[in-house]
Tab-separated table of C-alpha atoms in Angstrom:
chain	number	residue	atom	x	y	z
A	4	MET	CA	17.020	-3.056	-64.034
A	5	SER	CA	13.514	-3.839	-63.854
A	6	GLY	CA	10.587	-1.964	-63.047
A	7	ASN	CA	8.055	-2.011	-60.308
A	8	TYR	CA	4.938	-4.145	-61.698
A	9	GLY	CA	2.726	-1.717	-63.151
A	10	ASP	CA	5.379	0.717	-63.698
A	11	PRO	CA	4.767	2.189	-67.741
A	12	GLY	CA	8.406	0.398	-69.070
A	13	TYR	CA	7.750	-2.329	-67.055
A	14	GLY	CA	8.902	-5.693	-70.073
A	15	GLN	CA	11.138	-3.793	-71.431
A	16	GLN	CA	14.862	-4.799	-71.547
A	17	GLY	CA	18.015	-1.808	-71.951
A	18	GLY	CA	20.412	-3.533	-74.703
A	19	TYR	CA	17.808	-4.824	-77.080
A	20	GLY	CA	16.237	-2.586	-79.648
A	21	GLN	CA	12.957	-0.457	-79.497
A	22	GLN	CA	9.942	-1.896	-78.033
A	23	GLY	CA	8.721	-4.827	-79.538
A	24	GLY	CA	10.925	-8.229	-78.952
A	25	GLY	CA	10.639	-9.183	-82.477
A	26	GLN	CA	12.724	-6.565	-83.850
A	27	GLN	CA	16.600	-7.689	-83.478
A	28	GLY	CA	17.970	-4.185	-83.414
A	29	GLY	CA	20.446	-5.084	-86.097
A	30	ASP	CA	23.089	-6.953	-83.700
A	31	PRO	CA	25.311	-8.305	-85.600
A	32	THR	CA	26.047	-11.707	-83.811
A	33	TYR	CA	22.236	-12.571	-84.068
A	34	GLY	CA	22.649	-16.244	-84.680
A	35	GLY	CA	19.878	-15.615	-87.583
A	36	PRO	CA	20.002	-14.924	-91.536
A	37	GLN	CA	21.355	-11.767	-92.139
A	38	GLY	CA	18.579	-11.474	-94.954
A	39	GLY	CA	15.792	-8.666	-94.036
A	40	TYR	CA	12.595	-9.963	-93.335
A	41	GLY	CA	10.733	-10.505	-96.374
A	42	ASP	CA	13.343	-11.841	-98.507
A	43	PRO	CA	11.885	-14.260	-101.118
A	44	GLY	CA	13.980	-16.945	-99.853
A	45	TYR	CA	12.817	-16.042	-96.337
A	46	GLY	CA	11.815	-19.314	-94.963
A	47	GLN	CA	12.276	-21.918	-97.944
A	48	GLN	CA	15.451	-23.482	-97.940
A	49	PRO	CA	15.149	-27.238	-97.085
A	50	GLY	CA	18.302	-28.823	-95.498
A	51	TYR	CA	19.360	-25.205	-93.746
A	52	ASP	CA	20.551	-27.127	-90.866
A	53	GLN	CA	23.111	-25.255	-89.367
A	54	GLY	CA	22.814	-26.009	-86.543
A	55	TYR	CA	19.978	-24.219	-85.453
A	56	GLY	CA	16.894	-26.705	-86.240
A	57	GLN	CA	13.643	-26.028	-87.773
A	58	PRO	CA	14.309	-23.022	-88.676
A	59	THR	CA	11.742	-20.643	-86.065
A	60	TYR	CA	11.079	-17.057	-87.917
A	61	GLY	CA	8.610	-15.840	-89.909
A	62	GLY	CA	5.838	-16.183	-87.349
A	63	ASP	CA	4.477	-13.257	-85.397
A	64	PRO	CA	7.050	-10.411	-86.659
A	65	ALA	CA	5.107	-8.671	-82.954
A	66	SER	CA	7.425	-12.504	-81.003
A	67	GLY	CA	10.922	-11.935	-80.680
A	68	PRO	CA	13.591	-14.917	-79.197
A	69	PRO	CA	12.135	-16.964	-76.172
A	70	GLY	CA	11.590	-15.186	-73.017
A	71	TYR	CA	10.939	-11.768	-74.198
A	72	GLY	CA	7.203	-12.261	-76.417
A	73	ASP	CA	4.477	-9.378	-76.000
A	74	PRO	CA	6.145	-6.288	-74.203
A	75	ASN	CA	3.280	-5.540	-72.249
A	76	SER	CA	3.978	-9.174	-70.764
A	77	ALA	CA	5.557	-10.159	-67.201
A	78	PRO	CA	9.869	-10.406	-67.226
A	79	PRO	CA	10.586	-14.236	-67.254
A	80	GLY	CA	9.685	-15.743	-63.824
A	81	TYR	CA	6.576	-13.622	-62.887
A	82	GLY	CA	4.471	-15.023	-64.669
A	83	PRO	CA	1.054	-13.019	-65.449
A	84	PRO	CA	0.443	-10.141	-62.909
A	85	GLY	CA	-1.636	-11.316	-59.732
A	86	PHE	CA	0.033	-15.288	-60.639
A	87	GLY	CA	2.899	-17.165	-59.242
A	88	THR	CA	3.230	-14.905	-55.886
A	89	PRO	CA	3.843	-17.105	-52.892
A	90	PRO	CA	0.591	-17.909	-51.144
A	91	PRO	CA	0.588	-15.620	-47.290
A	92	PRO	CA	2.378	-18.022	-44.312
A	93	PRO	CA	-0.596	-19.607	-42.410
A	94	PRO	CA	-1.229	-17.617	-39.016
A	95	PRO	CA	1.284	-19.168	-35.342
A	96	GLN	CA	-0.807	-21.098	-33.785
A	97	LYS	CA	-1.754	-19.140	-30.489
A	98	SER	CA	0.393	-20.898	-27.421
A	99	LYS	CA	-1.837	-21.631	-25.007
A	100	THR	CA	-0.089	-21.304	-22.313
A	101	GLY	CA	-1.297	-18.062	-20.564
A	102	LEU	CA	-5.044	-20.022	-20.765
A	103	ILE	CA	-3.648	-23.175	-18.854
A	104	ILE	CA	-1.519	-20.263	-16.146
A	105	GLY	CA	-4.924	-18.169	-15.604
A	106	ILE	CA	-7.132	-21.620	-15.120
A	107	VAL	CA	-4.319	-22.538	-12.778
A	108	ALA	CA	-4.144	-19.634	-10.189
A	109	GLY	CA	-7.980	-19.260	-10.347
A	110	VAL	CA	-8.033	-23.008	-9.386
A	111	VAL	CA	-5.285	-22.386	-6.513
A	112	VAL	CA	-6.794	-18.677	-4.760
A	113	LEU	CA	-10.316	-20.714	-4.533
A	114	VAL	CA	-8.776	-23.328	-2.966
A	115	LEU	CA	-7.088	-20.806	-0.637
A	116	CYS	CA	-10.360	-18.708	-0.329
A	117	LEU	CA	-11.743	-22.308	0.884
A	118	GLY	CA	-9.274	-23.013	3.044
A	119	GLY	CA	-9.894	-19.687	4.786
A	120	VAL	CA	-12.993	-19.805	5.505
A	121	GLY	CA	-12.834	-23.442	6.451
A	122	VAL	CA	-10.217	-22.243	9.520
A	123	PHE	CA	-12.744	-19.053	10.112
A	124	ALA	CA	-15.681	-21.049	11.109
A	125	TYR	CA	-13.318	-23.854	12.941
A	126	LEU	CA	-12.010	-21.332	15.084
A	127	LYS	CA	-15.256	-19.630	15.446
A	128	LEU	CA	-17.317	-22.662	16.200
A	129	LYS	CA	-14.980	-24.865	18.320
A	130	PRO	CA	-15.890	-26.293	21.426
A	131	GLY	CA	-14.589	-23.503	24.825
A	132	SER	CA	-15.004	-20.164	22.398
A	133	THR	CA	-16.351	-17.238	23.942
A	134	THR	CA	-17.242	-13.631	22.873
A	135	THR	CA	-17.097	-10.804	25.185
A	136	THR	CA	-18.862	-8.145	24.596
A	137	ALA	CA	-19.547	-4.723	26.223
A	138	GLY	CA	-22.465	-5.472	28.311
A	139	SER	CA	-22.015	-8.825	28.027
A	140	SER	CA	-22.673	-11.346	31.449
A	141	ASN	CA	-18.853	-12.494	30.749
A	142	ALA	CA	-17.495	-8.815	30.567
A	143	PRO	CA	-15.104	-8.862	34.176
A	144	ALA	CA	-17.414	-6.411	35.783
A	145	PRO	CA	-15.930	-2.247	36.414
A	146	ALA	CA	-14.242	-1.797	39.920
A	147	GLY	CA	-15.269	1.306	41.967
A	148	SER	CA	-13.245	4.157	41.049
A	149	GLY	CA	-12.416	5.723	44.385
A	150	GLY	CA	-10.994	8.907	44.637
A	151	ALA	CA	-7.318	10.431	47.129
A	152	SER	CA	-8.547	9.868	50.313
A	153	GLY	CA	-6.953	9.283	53.363
A	154	GLY	CA	-6.643	5.551	55.538
A	155	SER	CA	-4.368	2.592	54.792
A	156	SER	CA	-4.535	0.734	51.081
A	157	GLY	CA	-7.254	-2.282	49.970
A	158	ALA	CA	-7.177	-4.872	47.639
A	159	ALA	CA	-6.312	-3.436	44.484
A	160	GLY	CA	-9.264	-3.033	42.088
A	161	GLY	CA	-9.697	-4.260	38.863
A	162	SER	CA	-8.798	-1.727	36.123
A	163	GLY	CA	-12.133	-1.497	33.875
A	164	ALA	CA	-14.260	-3.775	31.660
A	165	ASN	CA	-11.796	-4.032	28.938
A	166	ALA	CA	-8.481	-3.678	31.473
A	167	PRO	CA	-8.406	-6.007	34.323
A	168	ALA	CA	-5.487	-5.726	37.357
A	169	GLY	CA	-1.923	-6.580	36.006
A	170	SER	CA	-2.826	-6.222	32.239
A	171	THR	CA	0.108	-5.948	30.172
A	172	HIS	CA	-0.393	-2.094	28.094
A	173	LYS	CA	1.055	-1.582	24.807
A	174	VAL	CA	2.367	1.587	23.597
A	175	PRO	CA	0.236	3.946	22.199
A	176	SER	CA	1.060	6.042	18.620
A	177	ASP	CA	-0.036	9.246	20.501
A	178	GLY	CA	0.169	9.866	23.755
A	179	CYS	CA	-3.341	11.701	24.283
A	180	ALA	CA	-5.354	9.056	22.419
A	181	PRO	CA	-6.354	6.921	25.581
A	182	ALA	CA	-6.947	9.594	27.569
A	183	ASP	CA	-10.510	10.266	28.229
A	184	LEU	CA	-10.451	14.042	28.240
A	185	SER	CA	-13.643	15.112	26.450
A	186	THR	CA	-15.445	13.317	29.826
A	187	PHE	CA	-13.464	15.101	32.285
A	188	ALA	CA	-13.415	18.385	30.310
A	189	SER	CA	-17.385	17.842	30.392
A	190	THR	CA	-17.104	17.166	33.960
A	191	PHE	CA	-15.808	20.558	35.290
A	192	GLY	CA	-17.831	22.888	32.199
A	193	LEU	CA	-13.822	23.300	30.823
A	194	SER	CA	-13.249	24.890	27.246
A	195	PRO	CA	-9.950	24.683	25.314
A	196	ASP	CA	-7.948	27.154	25.250
A	197	SER	CA	-7.713	28.553	21.737
A	198	SER	CA	-4.237	29.867	21.884
A	199	LYS	CA	-2.559	26.934	22.782
A	200	SER	CA	-1.887	25.159	19.518
A	201	PRO	CA	-1.951	22.151	18.944
A	202	ASN	CA	-3.786	21.043	21.757
A	203	PRO	CA	-3.971	19.036	23.454
A	204	LYS	CA	-0.059	18.177	22.431
A	205	PRO	CA	0.864	13.977	22.136
A	206	GLU	CA	4.146	12.894	22.488
A	207	VAL	CA	5.594	9.557	22.344
A	208	ASN	CA	9.565	9.068	22.944
A	209	LYS	CA	10.705	5.497	22.443
A	210	TYR	CA	14.171	3.791	24.175
A	211	SER	CA	15.209	0.555	24.464
A	212	THR	CA	13.192	-0.846	27.333
A	213	LEU	CA	10.829	1.920	28.285
A	214	SER	CA	8.254	4.198	26.036
A	215	SER	CA	7.056	7.098	27.561
A	216	THR	CA	4.075	9.008	26.773
A	217	SER	CA	2.847	12.366	27.791
A	218	CYS	CA	-0.178	14.643	26.749
A	219	HIS	CA	-0.773	18.097	27.644
A	220	ALA	CA	-4.190	19.496	27.289
A	221	TYR	CA	-5.216	23.712	28.139
A	222	TYR	CA	-8.264	24.350	28.801
A	223	VAL	CA	-10.431	27.921	30.178
A	224	LYS	CA	-13.356	28.618	32.350
A	225	GLY	CA	-13.818	32.309	32.703
A	226	GLN	CA	-10.758	33.469	34.723
A	227	LEU	CA	-9.742	30.058	35.343
A	228	GLN	CA	-6.936	28.663	33.663
A	229	ALA	CA	-6.723	25.067	33.717
A	230	GLU	CA	-4.077	22.406	33.154
A	231	VAL	CA	-4.151	18.410	32.567
A	232	THR	CA	-1.286	16.443	31.878
A	233	VAL	CA	-1.610	12.244	30.925
A	234	GLU	CA	2.005	10.943	31.431
A	235	MET	CA	2.560	6.857	30.862
A	236	ASP	CA	5.930	5.060	31.175
A	237	ILE	CA	5.181	1.601	29.295
A	238	GLN	CA	8.433	-1.316	30.042
A	239	THR	CA	8.670	-3.606	27.548
A	240	GLY	CA	12.194	-4.789	28.765
A	241	ASP	CA	12.926	-8.415	29.690
A	242	ASP	CA	11.218	-7.811	33.313
A	243	PRO	CA	8.391	-5.307	32.045
A	244	THR	CA	6.229	-5.810	35.187
A	245	GLY	CA	8.862	-5.476	38.098
A	246	ALA	CA	10.585	-2.357	35.983
A	247	ALA	CA	7.318	-0.993	36.368
A	248	LEU	CA	7.095	-1.457	39.829
A	249	ARG	CA	10.810	0.156	40.557
A	250	ASP	CA	9.343	3.096	38.543
A	251	PHE	CA	6.195	2.898	40.670
A	252	ASN	CA	8.639	3.207	44.057
A	253	SER	CA	10.245	5.594	42.944
A	254	GLU	CA	7.797	7.967	42.195
A	255	LYS	CA	5.752	7.335	45.238
A	256	SER	CA	9.382	7.985	46.876
A	257	SER	CA	9.826	10.962	44.911
A	258	GLY	CA	6.119	12.707	45.341
A	259	SER	CA	6.003	12.041	49.322
A	260	SER	CA	9.480	14.087	49.991
A	261	VAL	CA	8.191	17.474	47.560
A	262	TYR	CA	4.178	16.900	48.182
A	263	GLY	CA	3.921	15.414	51.310
A	264	PRO	CA	2.654	11.381	52.430
A	265	ALA	CA	0.678	9.823	50.156
A	266	ILE	CA	-2.959	9.457	49.844
A	267	ASN	CA	-3.829	5.631	49.187
A	268	VAL	CA	-6.433	5.267	46.418
A	269	ASN	CA	-8.040	2.096	46.032
A	270	GLY	CA	-10.010	0.680	42.808
A	271	ILE	CA	-7.701	1.380	40.020
A	272	GLY	CA	-5.045	-0.957	38.934
A	273	GLN	CA	-2.674	-2.628	41.482
A	274	GLN	CA	-1.848	0.226	42.807
A	275	ALA	CA	-1.824	3.764	43.241
A	276	VAL	CA	-1.071	6.876	45.056
A	277	GLY	CA	-2.411	10.311	45.817
A	278	PHE	CA	-0.682	13.921	46.471
A	279	LYS	CA	-1.835	17.498	47.159
A	280	SER	CA	0.303	20.034	46.350
A	281	SER	CA	0.856	23.315	48.208
A	282	SER	CA	-0.030	25.121	44.915
A	283	SER	CA	-3.378	23.798	44.354
A	284	ALA	CA	-2.133	20.815	42.046
A	285	LEU	CA	-3.973	17.463	42.048
A	286	HIS	CA	-1.865	14.385	41.135
A	287	ILE	CA	-2.605	10.225	41.159
A	288	TYR	CA	0.416	7.357	40.452
A	289	VAL	CA	-0.872	4.338	39.539
A	290	LEU	CA	0.411	1.107	38.593
A	291	ASP	CA	-0.903	-2.001	36.709
A	292	GLY	CA	1.419	-4.809	35.212
A	293	ASN	CA	3.902	-3.022	33.016
A	294	MET	CA	2.654	0.557	32.699
A	295	VAL	CA	2.377	3.580	35.585
A	296	THR	CA	0.756	6.115	34.897
A	297	HIS	CA	1.216	9.871	36.065
A	298	VAL	CA	-1.931	12.073	35.508
A	299	GLU	CA	-1.526	16.017	36.817
A	300	TYR	CA	-4.684	18.559	37.414
A	301	PHE	CA	-3.395	22.622	37.694
A	302	ALA	CA	-5.411	25.229	37.656
A	303	VAL	CA	-4.549	29.120	38.260
A	304	GLY	CA	-7.177	32.035	38.365
A	305	GLY	CA	-10.664	32.149	39.102
A	306	ASP	CA	-11.835	30.308	41.380
A	307	SER	CA	-8.189	28.198	41.594
A	308	SER	CA	-8.269	27.384	45.153
A	309	ASN	CA	-6.719	24.501	47.031
A	310	ALA	CA	-10.006	23.687	48.151
A	311	THR	CA	-11.978	23.849	44.975
A	312	ASN	CA	-8.859	21.805	42.978
A	313	GLN	CA	-8.282	19.344	45.427
A	314	ASP	CA	-12.157	18.444	46.225
A	315	ASP	CA	-13.878	15.028	46.366
A	316	ALA	CA	-15.299	15.927	42.093
A	317	HIS	CA	-11.520	16.703	40.758
A	318	GLN	CA	-10.321	13.851	43.256
A	319	LYS	CA	-12.654	11.295	41.990
A	320	GLY	CA	-11.833	12.916	38.375
A	321	ILE	CA	-8.418	12.958	37.353
A	322	THR	CA	-9.544	9.395	38.985
A	323	ASP	CA	-11.205	8.354	36.177
A	324	LEU	CA	-9.366	9.579	33.550
A	325	ALA	CA	-6.206	7.246	35.003
A	326	ARG	CA	-8.481	4.515	34.366
A	327	SER	CA	-9.236	5.782	31.291
A	328	THR	CA	-5.389	5.146	30.021
A	329	LEU	CA	-5.248	1.433	31.560
A	330	ASN	CA	-8.078	0.339	29.663
A	331	ARG	CA	-7.463	1.732	26.275
A	332	THR	CA	-3.988	0.545	26.219
A	333	VAL	CA	-4.314	-3.187	26.455
């Protein structure tokens, strides 16, 4: 077995005698003459042609049969150290596929961006487009906020600057979000009741053709304990406005049988009625498009007499609170 390049035993061929390829190790089968080195007649035998040709002995004793030579030389087929090693293969050429794909993708993104800007500019600047902002001349004027009062029903007023009467309303994700409770509480000097949690308490229930939301808010003012309830029934079926109208008429009929005759309220939604209960509560029901909104204010303790809870100021307060739900669900 040949040693590795640089191994001290490298080039020593087992089975051929001692180091130095010129010494034959006494192999009886070696094809040369049997005489020892230095025989007087060795190398001077003209005509010696027993199949070996011109004698090749008598050279450097350190030289041996072909292929062995210098013991420090490499085995046949290896050549001098450092030579004969095949050159490393050329590095593989890098594929340009990734670069091409990146360039194509960049061009596509650029085209899409330019197209989006162009469409936006067209829609923004095309003839007939208008932009309505709060306070602009083309925004619908808010309707008056009539309080609960007797008398015949007048023309249905608008629902506010953001929601003309008869609008289509969307289901909010939070039952309390559409109600402007902070303005109502500030108007009457009410503070949130810290003993209630959560306060306010929202709820949303969705059915096949109807979504019902509710919001309960609890307040205190000295010895007064007040509760505001805001409920919204939003129809989402095949005939949402017809279903909302039937819902409103049902609430109006039920309220009349419990609280007494309904009081028509002007200036909000398509139709609105109010009720004053004997328990000092104040109610308003509003029909607008596909939604019916119900707001109730109720207070006990302190100055919670019917005359106080059901005065014109509180009637206007719950009407404005109902209007905020109409404006914030379109």
